[in-house]
Short mmCIF file of C-alpha atoms and ligand atoms in Angstrom, two decimals:
data_model
loop_
_atom_site.label_atom_id
_atom_site.label_comp_id
_atom_site.label_asym_id
_atom_site.label_seq_id
_atom_site.Cartn_x
_atom_site.Cartn_y
_atom_site.Cartn_z
CA MET A 1 -1.29 21.62 36.84
CA THR A 2 0.16 24.73 38.67
CA SER A 3 -2.18 27.96 38.19
CA LEU A 4 -1.53 28.80 35.18
CA ARG A 5 -3.16 32.86 36.83
CA ASN A 6 -1.20 34.79 38.45
CA GLU A 7 -3.73 35.71 41.05
CA THR A 8 -1.87 39.07 42.30
CA SER A 9 -1.18 41.11 38.55
CA THR A 10 -4.28 38.99 36.76
CA GLU A 11 -1.73 37.96 34.67
CA ILE A 12 -2.19 34.83 32.16
CA ARG A 13 -0.01 32.68 32.49
CA PHE A 14 1.11 30.19 30.05
CA PRO A 15 2.54 26.46 30.65
CA ALA A 16 6.39 26.66 31.22
CA GLY A 17 7.55 24.75 28.15
CA PHE A 18 4.47 25.93 25.70
CA ARG A 19 6.37 27.23 22.29
CA TRP A 20 5.74 30.39 20.94
CA GLY A 21 6.70 30.18 17.09
CA ALA A 22 5.06 31.86 13.67
CA ALA A 23 4.87 29.98 11.31
CA THR A 24 5.95 30.10 6.78
CA ALA A 25 6.10 27.84 4.01
CA ALA A 26 8.69 27.28 1.49
CA TYR A 27 6.95 28.24 -1.57
CA GLN A 28 5.53 32.31 -0.13
CA ILE A 29 8.71 31.98 1.25
CA GLU A 30 11.73 31.21 -0.29
CA GLY A 31 11.69 32.64 -3.90
CA ALA A 32 15.42 31.32 -5.43
CA ALA A 33 13.01 29.25 -7.70
CA ALA A 34 15.70 28.18 -10.82
CA GLU A 35 18.50 27.66 -7.79
CA GLY A 36 20.26 25.25 -6.05
CA GLY A 37 18.74 22.32 -8.51
CA ARG A 38 14.56 23.24 -7.51
CA GLY A 39 12.30 22.24 -9.67
CA PRO A 40 8.91 22.47 -10.65
CA SER A 41 5.82 22.64 -8.38
CA ILE A 42 2.87 22.94 -9.38
CA TRP A 43 2.51 26.46 -7.44
CA ASP A 44 5.13 27.59 -10.48
CA THR A 45 2.40 26.33 -13.27
CA PHE A 46 -0.40 27.63 -11.78
CA CYS A 47 1.16 31.04 -11.06
CA ARG A 48 2.00 31.07 -15.49
CA THR A 49 -1.38 30.31 -16.14
CA PRO A 50 -3.20 33.74 -17.32
CA GLY A 51 -6.35 34.15 -14.70
CA LYS A 52 -5.08 32.64 -11.61
CA VAL A 53 -3.01 34.61 -9.40
CA LEU A 54 -3.72 38.72 -8.57
CA ASN A 55 -1.69 40.06 -10.93
CA GLY A 56 0.27 37.70 -12.11
CA GLU A 57 1.59 37.26 -9.45
CA ASN A 58 4.28 34.19 -8.22
CA GLY A 59 7.21 33.03 -5.77
CA ASP A 60 9.57 32.93 -7.68
CA ILE A 61 11.12 35.73 -5.77
CA ALA A 62 8.64 36.14 -3.38
CA VAL A 63 10.76 37.53 0.42
CA ASP A 64 14.23 36.02 -0.96
CA HIS A 65 14.51 33.89 2.27
CA TYR A 66 17.04 31.04 0.70
CA HIS A 67 19.35 33.49 0.50
CA ARG A 68 18.67 35.77 3.29
CA PHE A 69 17.40 33.19 6.14
CA ALA A 70 20.34 34.38 7.91
CA ASP A 71 18.51 37.81 8.66
CA ASP A 72 15.52 35.89 9.66
CA ILE A 73 16.79 33.87 11.61
CA ALA A 74 17.77 37.64 13.57
CA LEU A 75 14.86 38.81 13.30
CA MET A 76 13.08 35.32 15.79
CA ALA A 77 15.74 35.99 18.13
CA ASP A 78 15.10 39.44 18.00
CA LEU A 79 10.86 38.29 18.70
CA GLY A 80 12.38 35.50 21.51
CA LEU A 81 10.77 32.32 19.29
CA THR A 82 11.09 29.29 20.70
CA ALA A 83 10.24 27.17 17.71
CA TYR A 84 10.15 28.10 14.06
CA ARG A 85 7.58 26.45 11.69
CA PHE A 86 8.43 26.49 7.98
CA SER A 87 8.16 24.21 5.38
CA ILE A 88 10.14 21.88 2.82
CA SER A 89 10.38 22.13 -0.68
CA TRP A 90 9.54 19.24 -2.04
CA PRO A 91 10.42 20.59 -5.86
CA ARG A 92 13.82 21.49 -4.18
CA VAL A 93 14.81 18.63 -2.41
CA GLN A 94 13.21 16.26 -5.07
CA PRO A 95 13.23 18.05 -8.48
CA ALA A 96 11.70 15.20 -10.05
CA GLY A 97 9.23 13.88 -7.47
CA ALA A 98 11.33 10.29 -7.20
CA GLY A 99 14.57 8.96 -7.43
CA ARG A 100 17.52 10.21 -5.26
CA ALA A 101 17.66 13.93 -3.20
CA ASN A 102 19.13 16.99 -4.68
CA GLU A 103 21.97 17.20 -2.12
CA GLU A 104 21.89 21.24 -2.54
CA GLY A 105 18.77 21.48 -1.36
CA LEU A 106 18.88 19.73 1.49
CA ASP A 107 22.13 21.80 2.19
CA PHE A 108 19.68 24.70 2.48
CA TYR A 109 17.52 23.27 5.13
CA ARG A 110 21.10 21.44 6.93
CA ARG A 111 22.32 25.82 6.70
CA LEU A 112 18.66 26.60 8.61
CA VAL A 113 18.34 23.91 11.01
CA ASP A 114 22.18 24.16 11.75
CA ALA A 115 21.68 28.26 12.94
CA LEU A 116 18.20 27.80 13.71
CA LEU A 117 19.49 25.64 16.20
CA ALA A 118 22.20 28.04 16.81
CA ALA A 119 19.84 30.49 17.86
CA GLY A 120 18.22 28.85 20.77
CA ILE A 121 15.21 28.14 18.10
CA GLU A 122 13.43 24.96 17.63
CA PRO A 123 13.12 24.16 14.13
CA TRP A 124 9.82 22.15 13.33
CA PRO A 125 9.70 21.36 9.60
CA THR A 126 6.30 20.57 7.84
CA LEU A 127 6.98 18.24 4.65
CA TYR A 128 4.79 19.15 2.02
CA HIS A 129 3.05 22.88 1.93
CA TRP A 130 0.92 22.49 -1.62
CA ASP A 131 3.63 22.61 -3.96
CA LEU A 132 3.97 19.25 -5.51
CA PRO A 133 6.67 19.13 -7.69
CA GLN A 134 5.16 19.27 -11.47
CA PRO A 135 6.77 15.85 -12.91
CA LEU A 136 4.21 14.09 -9.68
CA GLU A 137 0.96 16.05 -11.17
CA ASP A 138 1.98 15.56 -14.47
CA ALA A 139 1.89 11.31 -13.24
CA GLY A 140 -1.21 12.16 -11.88
CA GLY A 141 -1.64 14.35 -8.94
CA TRP A 142 -2.40 13.41 -5.75
CA PRO A 143 -5.89 11.58 -6.84
CA GLU A 144 -2.95 9.07 -7.94
CA ARG A 145 -2.61 6.46 -4.97
CA GLU A 146 1.56 6.55 -6.17
CA THR A 147 1.63 9.60 -5.41
CA ALA A 148 1.06 8.79 -1.10
CA HIS A 149 3.90 6.54 -2.23
CA ARG A 150 6.39 8.92 -3.45
CA PHE A 151 5.79 11.20 -0.92
CA ALA A 152 6.75 8.35 1.86
CA ASP A 153 10.22 8.29 -0.24
CA TYR A 154 10.78 12.18 -0.10
CA ALA A 155 9.51 12.26 3.96
CA ASP A 156 12.06 10.05 4.94
CA LEU A 157 15.06 11.13 2.05
CA VAL A 158 14.52 14.63 4.02
CA HIS A 159 14.40 12.88 7.27
CA ALA A 160 17.42 10.40 6.75
CA ALA A 161 19.45 14.34 6.16
CA LEU A 162 18.10 16.04 9.25
CA GLY A 163 16.29 13.84 11.82
CA ASP A 164 19.56 13.68 13.98
CA ARG A 165 18.83 16.99 14.83
CA VAL A 166 14.85 17.54 14.11
CA ARG A 167 12.30 16.41 17.10
CA ASN A 168 8.95 17.43 15.56
CA TRP A 169 7.48 16.95 12.25
CA THR A 170 4.75 18.03 10.12
CA THR A 171 3.90 15.61 7.19
CA VAL A 172 1.01 17.20 5.23
CA ASN A 173 -0.11 20.36 5.97
CA GLU A 174 -4.05 21.28 5.10
CA PRO A 175 -4.55 18.41 3.48
CA TRP A 176 -8.29 20.27 3.03
CA CYS A 177 -6.84 22.97 0.97
CA ALA A 178 -4.67 20.51 -1.86
CA ALA A 179 -7.26 18.68 -1.98
CA PHE A 180 -10.79 20.65 -2.03
CA LEU A 181 -8.75 23.67 -3.82
CA GLY A 182 -7.52 21.97 -5.70
CA TYR A 183 -8.57 19.63 -7.35
CA ALA A 184 -12.55 20.34 -6.77
CA SER A 185 -12.50 24.20 -7.22
CA GLY A 186 -9.40 24.43 -9.05
CA GLU A 187 -8.44 28.23 -7.08
CA HIS A 188 -5.30 26.19 -5.78
CA ALA A 189 -2.43 25.06 -8.13
CA PRO A 190 -2.90 22.40 -10.13
CA GLY A 191 -6.72 24.50 -11.10
CA ARG A 192 -8.17 21.26 -11.86
CA ILE A 193 -12.59 20.39 -11.22
CA ASP A 194 -12.80 17.52 -10.14
CA PRO A 195 -14.76 16.17 -7.88
CA ALA A 196 -14.26 12.71 -7.96
CA GLY A 197 -10.52 13.46 -7.82
CA SER A 198 -10.63 15.99 -4.97
CA LEU A 199 -11.55 12.92 -2.26
CA ARG A 200 -8.87 10.65 -3.74
CA ALA A 201 -6.59 13.51 -3.41
CA ALA A 202 -7.68 13.93 0.14
CA HIS A 203 -7.42 10.32 1.46
CA HIS A 204 -3.90 9.56 -0.41
CA LEU A 205 -2.51 12.77 1.54
CA LEU A 206 -3.91 11.31 4.19
CA LEU A 207 -2.34 8.06 3.83
CA GLY A 208 0.55 9.64 2.35
CA HIS A 209 1.25 11.48 6.13
CA GLY A 210 0.51 7.63 7.04
CA LEU A 211 2.54 6.23 4.95
CA ALA A 212 5.86 9.08 5.85
CA VAL A 213 5.36 8.77 9.80
CA GLU A 214 6.25 4.75 9.84
CA ALA A 215 9.02 5.36 7.19
CA MET A 216 10.24 7.75 9.52
CA ARG A 217 9.48 6.85 12.72
CA ALA A 218 11.52 3.46 11.73
CA ARG A 219 14.43 5.39 12.02
CA THR A 220 14.06 7.86 14.89
CA PRO A 221 11.06 6.25 17.48
CA ASP A 222 11.47 8.54 19.17
CA ASN A 223 10.41 11.44 17.44
CA GLY A 224 7.62 13.48 17.90
CA PHE A 225 4.90 12.88 13.91
CA GLY A 226 2.26 14.84 13.76
CA ALA A 227 0.14 17.03 10.74
CA ALA A 228 -2.05 20.08 10.63
CA VAL A 229 -5.30 20.23 9.58
CA ASN A 230 -7.42 23.57 9.35
CA LEU A 231 -10.09 23.24 11.21
CA TYR A 232 -13.26 25.71 11.92
CA ALA A 233 -16.10 26.31 13.73
CA VAL A 234 -19.27 25.71 12.23
CA SER A 235 -22.92 27.00 12.78
CA PRO A 236 -26.61 26.89 10.88
CA ALA A 237 -27.20 30.06 10.29
CA THR A 238 -31.20 29.71 11.56
CA GLY A 239 -32.77 26.03 13.41
CA ASP A 240 -33.55 25.23 10.19
CA PRO A 241 -33.43 21.67 9.05
CA ALA A 242 -32.32 22.83 5.86
CA ASP A 243 -29.26 25.20 7.98
CA VAL A 244 -28.74 22.56 10.05
CA ASP A 245 -28.04 19.82 7.95
CA ALA A 246 -25.37 22.78 6.19
CA ALA A 247 -23.99 22.34 9.24
CA ARG A 248 -23.40 19.14 9.70
CA ARG A 249 -22.35 18.39 6.28
CA ILE A 250 -19.75 21.39 5.72
CA ASP A 251 -18.57 20.58 9.28
CA GLY A 252 -18.06 16.68 7.85
CA LEU A 253 -15.99 17.94 5.25
CA GLN A 254 -13.89 20.70 6.76
CA ASN A 255 -13.00 18.90 10.27
CA ARG A 256 -14.39 15.26 10.16
CA LEU A 257 -12.85 14.11 6.81
CA PHE A 258 -9.46 14.97 7.76
CA LEU A 259 -10.37 14.49 11.94
CA ASP A 260 -11.89 11.04 11.50
CA PRO A 261 -9.38 9.23 10.00
CA LEU A 262 -6.36 10.95 11.88
CA LEU A 263 -7.09 10.12 14.87
CA LEU A 264 -10.15 7.23 14.74
CA GLY A 265 -9.13 5.40 12.12
CA ARG A 266 -12.33 5.83 10.24
CA TYR A 267 -13.94 8.19 7.68
CA PRO A 268 -17.09 10.11 8.95
CA GLU A 269 -20.74 7.83 7.41
CA ASP A 270 -22.43 10.76 6.54
CA VAL A 271 -19.82 12.30 4.79
CA LEU A 272 -19.09 8.89 2.72
CA ALA A 273 -23.17 8.83 2.24
CA ASP A 274 -23.07 12.98 1.41
CA THR A 275 -20.09 12.09 -0.90
CA GLY A 276 -21.41 8.67 -2.02
CA PRO A 277 -22.40 9.91 -5.47
CA TYR A 278 -18.31 10.35 -6.29
CA GLY A 279 -17.90 6.81 -5.94
CA PHE A 280 -15.18 7.54 -2.38
CA ALA A 281 -14.43 4.28 -1.36
CA PRO A 282 -11.30 3.91 0.85
CA SER A 283 -9.43 0.67 2.29
CA ASP A 284 -9.73 -0.48 5.87
CA ALA A 285 -6.06 -1.27 4.81
CA ASP A 286 -5.07 2.46 4.35
CA LEU A 287 -7.02 3.99 7.13
CA ALA A 288 -4.97 1.01 9.67
CA VAL A 289 -1.98 3.17 8.26
CA ILE A 290 -3.55 6.83 8.50
CA GLY A 291 -5.04 6.17 11.65
CA ARG A 292 -1.59 5.14 13.54
CA PRO A 293 -1.44 6.90 17.09
CA ILE A 294 0.44 10.51 16.12
CA ASP A 295 2.96 12.43 18.88
CA HIS A 296 0.89 15.77 17.99
CA LEU A 297 -1.89 17.19 16.08
CA GLY A 298 -1.62 20.80 14.18
CA ILE A 299 -4.41 23.25 14.42
CA ASN A 300 -4.72 26.13 11.95
CA TYR A 301 -7.54 27.69 12.99
CA TYR A 302 -8.95 31.71 11.25
CA SER A 303 -12.38 31.96 11.78
CA ARG A 304 -15.32 29.98 11.93
CA HIS A 305 -18.94 28.94 9.58
CA THR A 306 -21.61 30.08 9.44
CA VAL A 307 -23.90 28.10 7.10
CA ALA A 308 -27.23 27.38 5.19
CA GLY A 309 -28.89 24.92 3.47
CA THR A 310 -31.59 26.72 1.64
CA PRO A 311 -31.13 29.19 -1.13
CA GLY A 312 -30.62 32.75 -1.17
CA GLU A 313 -27.48 34.90 -1.02
CA ALA A 314 -23.93 33.86 -0.71
CA ALA A 315 -20.88 35.69 1.29
CA GLN A 316 -17.42 35.94 -0.23
CA THR A 317 -15.82 32.75 1.19
CA ALA A 318 -13.54 32.21 -1.58
CA SER A 319 -10.06 31.48 -1.79
CA SER A 320 -9.03 33.23 -4.94
CA PRO A 321 -10.58 36.39 -6.42
CA PHE A 322 -11.39 34.43 -9.62
CA SER A 323 -13.36 31.70 -8.17
CA THR A 324 -16.47 30.42 -10.32
CA GLN A 325 -16.67 26.54 -8.30
CA SER A 326 -17.58 25.36 -5.10
CA PRO A 327 -14.52 22.94 -3.44
CA TRP A 328 -17.58 20.97 -0.95
CA VAL A 329 -18.29 18.48 -3.36
CA GLY A 330 -21.73 16.78 -2.90
CA SER A 331 -22.38 19.22 -0.96
CA ASP A 332 -22.15 22.18 -3.64
CA HIS A 333 -26.02 23.90 -2.45
CA VAL A 334 -24.79 25.29 0.68
CA ARG A 335 -24.26 29.33 1.30
CA PHE A 336 -21.43 30.82 3.46
CA VAL A 337 -23.47 34.33 5.22
CA PRO A 338 -22.30 36.69 6.71
CA ALA A 339 -22.59 36.36 10.49
CA GLY A 340 -22.16 40.00 11.37
CA ARG A 341 -19.21 39.99 13.20
CA PRO A 342 -16.06 42.09 12.28
CA VAL A 343 -13.70 40.69 9.62
CA THR A 344 -10.21 40.35 8.50
CA GLY A 345 -8.35 41.99 5.51
CA MET A 346 -9.31 38.17 4.00
CA GLY A 347 -12.75 38.63 4.78
CA TRP A 348 -12.80 36.12 7.50
CA GLU A 349 -15.14 37.06 10.09
CA ILE A 350 -13.12 37.38 13.49
CA ASP A 351 -14.25 34.91 16.10
CA ALA A 352 -12.24 33.66 18.98
CA SER A 353 -15.04 31.25 20.51
CA GLY A 354 -14.75 28.96 17.58
CA LEU A 355 -10.88 28.14 18.22
CA HIS A 356 -11.48 27.76 21.95
CA GLU A 357 -14.98 25.63 21.04
CA ILE A 358 -12.60 23.37 18.07
CA LEU A 359 -10.12 22.81 21.53
CA THR A 360 -12.68 21.72 23.71
CA ARG A 361 -14.60 19.76 21.17
CA LEU A 362 -10.97 17.71 19.80
CA ARG A 363 -10.90 16.80 23.95
CA ARG A 364 -14.16 15.49 24.02
CA GLU A 365 -14.64 13.56 21.57
CA TYR A 366 -11.23 12.63 20.14
CA PRO A 367 -7.93 10.44 22.41
CA SER A 368 -6.03 12.76 23.53
CA VAL A 369 -2.73 14.18 21.86
CA PRO A 370 -0.89 16.96 22.20
CA LEU A 371 -1.66 19.83 20.12
CA TYR A 372 -0.05 22.61 18.64
CA ILE A 373 -2.12 25.77 17.31
CA THR A 374 0.18 25.63 14.34
CA GLU A 375 -1.41 28.34 12.38
CA ASN A 376 -3.50 31.79 13.74
CA GLY A 377 -3.33 35.28 11.83
CA ALA A 378 -5.28 37.58 10.28
CA GLY A 379 -4.26 39.22 6.94
CA TYR A 380 -4.78 43.10 6.08
CA ASP A 381 -3.89 45.26 2.77
CA GLU A 382 -0.92 47.20 4.70
CA VAL A 383 1.00 49.83 3.87
CA LEU A 384 4.30 51.07 6.34
CA ASP A 385 2.65 55.46 7.97
CA GLU A 386 5.61 57.44 7.43
CA SER A 387 6.71 56.90 10.77
CA GLY A 388 8.08 53.79 8.58
CA THR A 389 5.96 51.46 10.71
CA VAL A 390 2.80 48.82 10.61
CA ARG A 391 0.79 50.09 13.41
CA ASP A 392 -1.64 46.92 13.18
CA ALA A 393 -4.01 47.29 16.28
CA ALA A 394 -6.67 45.20 14.77
CA ARG A 395 -3.84 42.35 14.19
CA ILE A 396 -3.02 42.36 18.48
CA ALA A 397 -6.32 42.42 18.92
CA TYR A 398 -7.21 39.89 17.08
CA LEU A 399 -4.08 37.55 18.46
CA ASP A 400 -4.72 39.29 21.78
CA GLY A 401 -8.09 37.68 21.76
CA HIS A 402 -7.49 33.75 20.03
CA LEU A 403 -4.31 33.48 22.87
CA ARG A 404 -7.08 33.58 25.61
CA ALA A 405 -9.41 31.28 23.58
CA CYS A 406 -6.34 28.86 24.07
CA HIS A 407 -4.99 29.82 27.11
CA GLU A 408 -9.19 29.30 28.70
CA ALA A 409 -8.79 25.78 26.74
CA ILE A 410 -5.59 24.92 29.24
CA THR A 411 -6.93 25.97 31.59
CA GLU A 412 -9.51 23.81 30.85
CA GLY A 413 -7.47 20.40 30.11
CA VAL A 414 -6.71 20.72 26.85
CA PRO A 415 -3.53 19.70 26.11
CA LEU A 416 -2.47 22.48 24.10
CA ARG A 417 1.07 22.64 23.73
CA GLY A 418 1.93 25.42 22.44
CA TYR A 419 1.44 28.19 19.33
CA PHE A 420 2.28 29.48 15.99
CA THR A 421 1.03 32.37 14.73
CA TRP A 422 1.32 33.11 10.77
CA SER A 423 3.29 34.43 9.20
CA LEU A 424 6.73 35.29 10.79
CA LEU A 425 7.21 38.19 7.37
CA ASP A 426 4.65 38.97 4.77
CA ASN A 427 4.40 37.13 1.58
CA PHE A 428 3.07 35.85 -1.08
CA GLU A 429 -0.58 34.04 -0.32
CA TRP A 430 -1.30 32.13 -2.99
CA ALA A 431 -4.13 33.21 -5.60
CA TRP A 432 -4.28 36.62 -3.70
CA GLY A 433 -0.21 37.01 -4.68
CA TYR A 434 1.34 39.75 -2.67
CA SER A 435 -2.06 41.67 -2.09
CA LYS A 436 -2.33 40.67 1.43
CA ARG A 437 0.06 40.31 4.29
CA PHE A 438 -0.73 37.90 6.87
CA GLY A 439 3.15 39.00 8.76
CA LEU A 440 4.38 39.90 12.22
CA VAL A 441 7.00 41.36 10.13
CA HIS A 442 6.38 43.50 7.54
CA VAL A 443 8.24 43.40 3.54
CA ASP A 444 9.08 45.47 1.15
CA TYR A 445 8.87 43.51 -1.88
CA ALA A 446 10.95 45.84 -3.86
CA THR A 447 13.90 46.17 -1.53
CA GLN A 448 13.37 43.16 0.71
CA ARG A 449 13.66 45.03 3.71
CA ARG A 450 11.89 43.75 6.76
CA VAL A 451 10.64 46.51 9.42
CA PRO A 452 8.94 44.50 12.48
CA LYS A 453 4.57 45.76 12.25
CA ASP A 454 3.18 46.89 16.27
CA SER A 455 2.36 43.54 16.42
CA ALA A 456 5.77 41.81 16.61
CA ARG A 457 6.52 44.25 19.32
CA TRP A 458 3.47 43.01 20.91
CA TYR A 459 3.97 39.57 20.54
CA ALA A 460 7.81 39.76 21.81
CA GLY A 461 6.55 41.30 24.70
CA VAL A 462 4.02 38.10 25.09
CA ILE A 463 6.47 35.87 24.73
CA GLY A 464 8.66 37.61 26.93
CA ARG A 465 6.65 37.48 29.92
CA GLY A 466 4.92 34.30 28.95
CA GLY A 467 1.20 35.17 28.69
CA LEU A 468 -1.00 38.28 28.85
CA PRO A 469 -2.33 41.14 30.75
CA GLY A 470 -4.75 40.19 32.45
CA ARG A 471 -8.35 41.73 31.78
CA GLY A 472 -8.94 45.69 32.07
CA GLN A 473 -4.87 45.90 31.15
CA ARG A 474 -5.41 43.70 27.80
CA ALA A 475 -4.12 45.32 24.06
CA GLY A 476 -7.33 44.46 22.71
CA HIS A 477 -10.59 41.44 21.81
CA GLY A 478 -10.28 39.35 18.59
CA GLU A 479 -13.98 38.74 18.97
CA GLY A 480 -15.55 41.91 19.82
CA THR A 481 -15.11 45.64 16.65
CA GLY A 482 -11.54 44.02 15.51
CA GLN A 483 -10.84 47.23 17.28
CA PRO A 484 -8.49 47.28 20.35
O1 IFM B 501 -0.68 31.52 3.26
C1 IFM B 501 -1.57 30.39 3.99
C2 IFM B 501 -1.25 29.55 4.52
O2 IFM B 501 0.21 28.96 3.38
C3 IFM B 501 -2.04 27.82 4.50
N1 IFM B 501 -2.89 28.49 6.26
C4 IFM B 501 -3.92 29.87 5.71
C5 IFM B 501 -2.84 31.06 5.13
C6 IFM B 501 -3.45 32.43 5.09
O3 IFM B 501 -4.84 32.26 3.99
#
């Protein structure tokens, strides 16, 4: 490998061709909920259910990206992004979740992709970022096997429209959240509390991924296909066997339940045993579809879980201010405990070393596949200051620390090929409504005015120089105080 470290300036350089991106998702930014023939999704319904989303907010308008995408692409170009990860809204493309495509919906994505390509930015679409068409939920949702087949049909429609200009595709985003927050704890849409159903949902999301890849690959075998999973480093709170067992269980449900079928073609035996009472018995034939080789794996990383298996007080790790139910099916006795690290505005502990741990673990324990960080970022409750900008030094420190962890993994031989920060713009943060801001760019939700934060300028500098200043010159450290 060519040297990634410029010895004279001690700058940390990423490999040539490393993709520098930012990520978003359709329901969180597009708005235009009733335009262009879009149908209702489970998030439209969930947001209208009292007590599910903070302040009763919703994505009807969001940050109006549907109408402002050209301006948003200009912002991306100013940042120097080489790739942009966005999601395609299934109910915009196929309002009933089945049948013919809504051409007006596809046209929006044709225009978006063409404008990205014209700006020299690689489009990196995700086909499912949680906005299931409501009619499919009415027919049983992800716990039903049929939904996986409907997803593959939808993927095929999108691919037929865009496959000539999109090279890299992500099927499903964070199937853990879609399955367990959606169907076990009910913190996310569709808000069901059905532990057995949530395991079937996880399986059908993976099956949908496999079927979709099969369908798309048949048309363009040279395109790249993968899924994006949200992985956590997991540590036991102490060496007590109950805590060690708790860490095994949470690692199993969070990480291995998705990585093993995708990369090894099997489910982890211990997780099948932990969830045994819920009758989860996936077939080998399905696993063969799920486990077909992929071209890249997306990793969404935010934090580390520290867990205990003994009774006591638990930390707040909920994905909703209204959370009451555990999403950890078969392991709901596990407590999430604070390990004393600084936290983001979401209350998530900042631990860049966990990202390095995950990347090197993937290299050690799984067959080699090109990796991308498809999400990484920090949410805060931010306001514009008197100078009219956001001095988000804590976000810069977070990103700096995590990029250093990525670089370290690359120097150790991990095939990490790109990094997409979450998120380009402040947006609708699911059950937290608009209260948490993850963007590099601040959005005034009343006027839709965009103002790049300090972190946007900082990230543009990183992209411009293809790396970070050397130690001693660094902007901050994500593992330390959370402050630069
Ligand atoms: O906003 C979400 C995104 O939709 C999925 N991954 C985590 C982000 C921050 O919570």
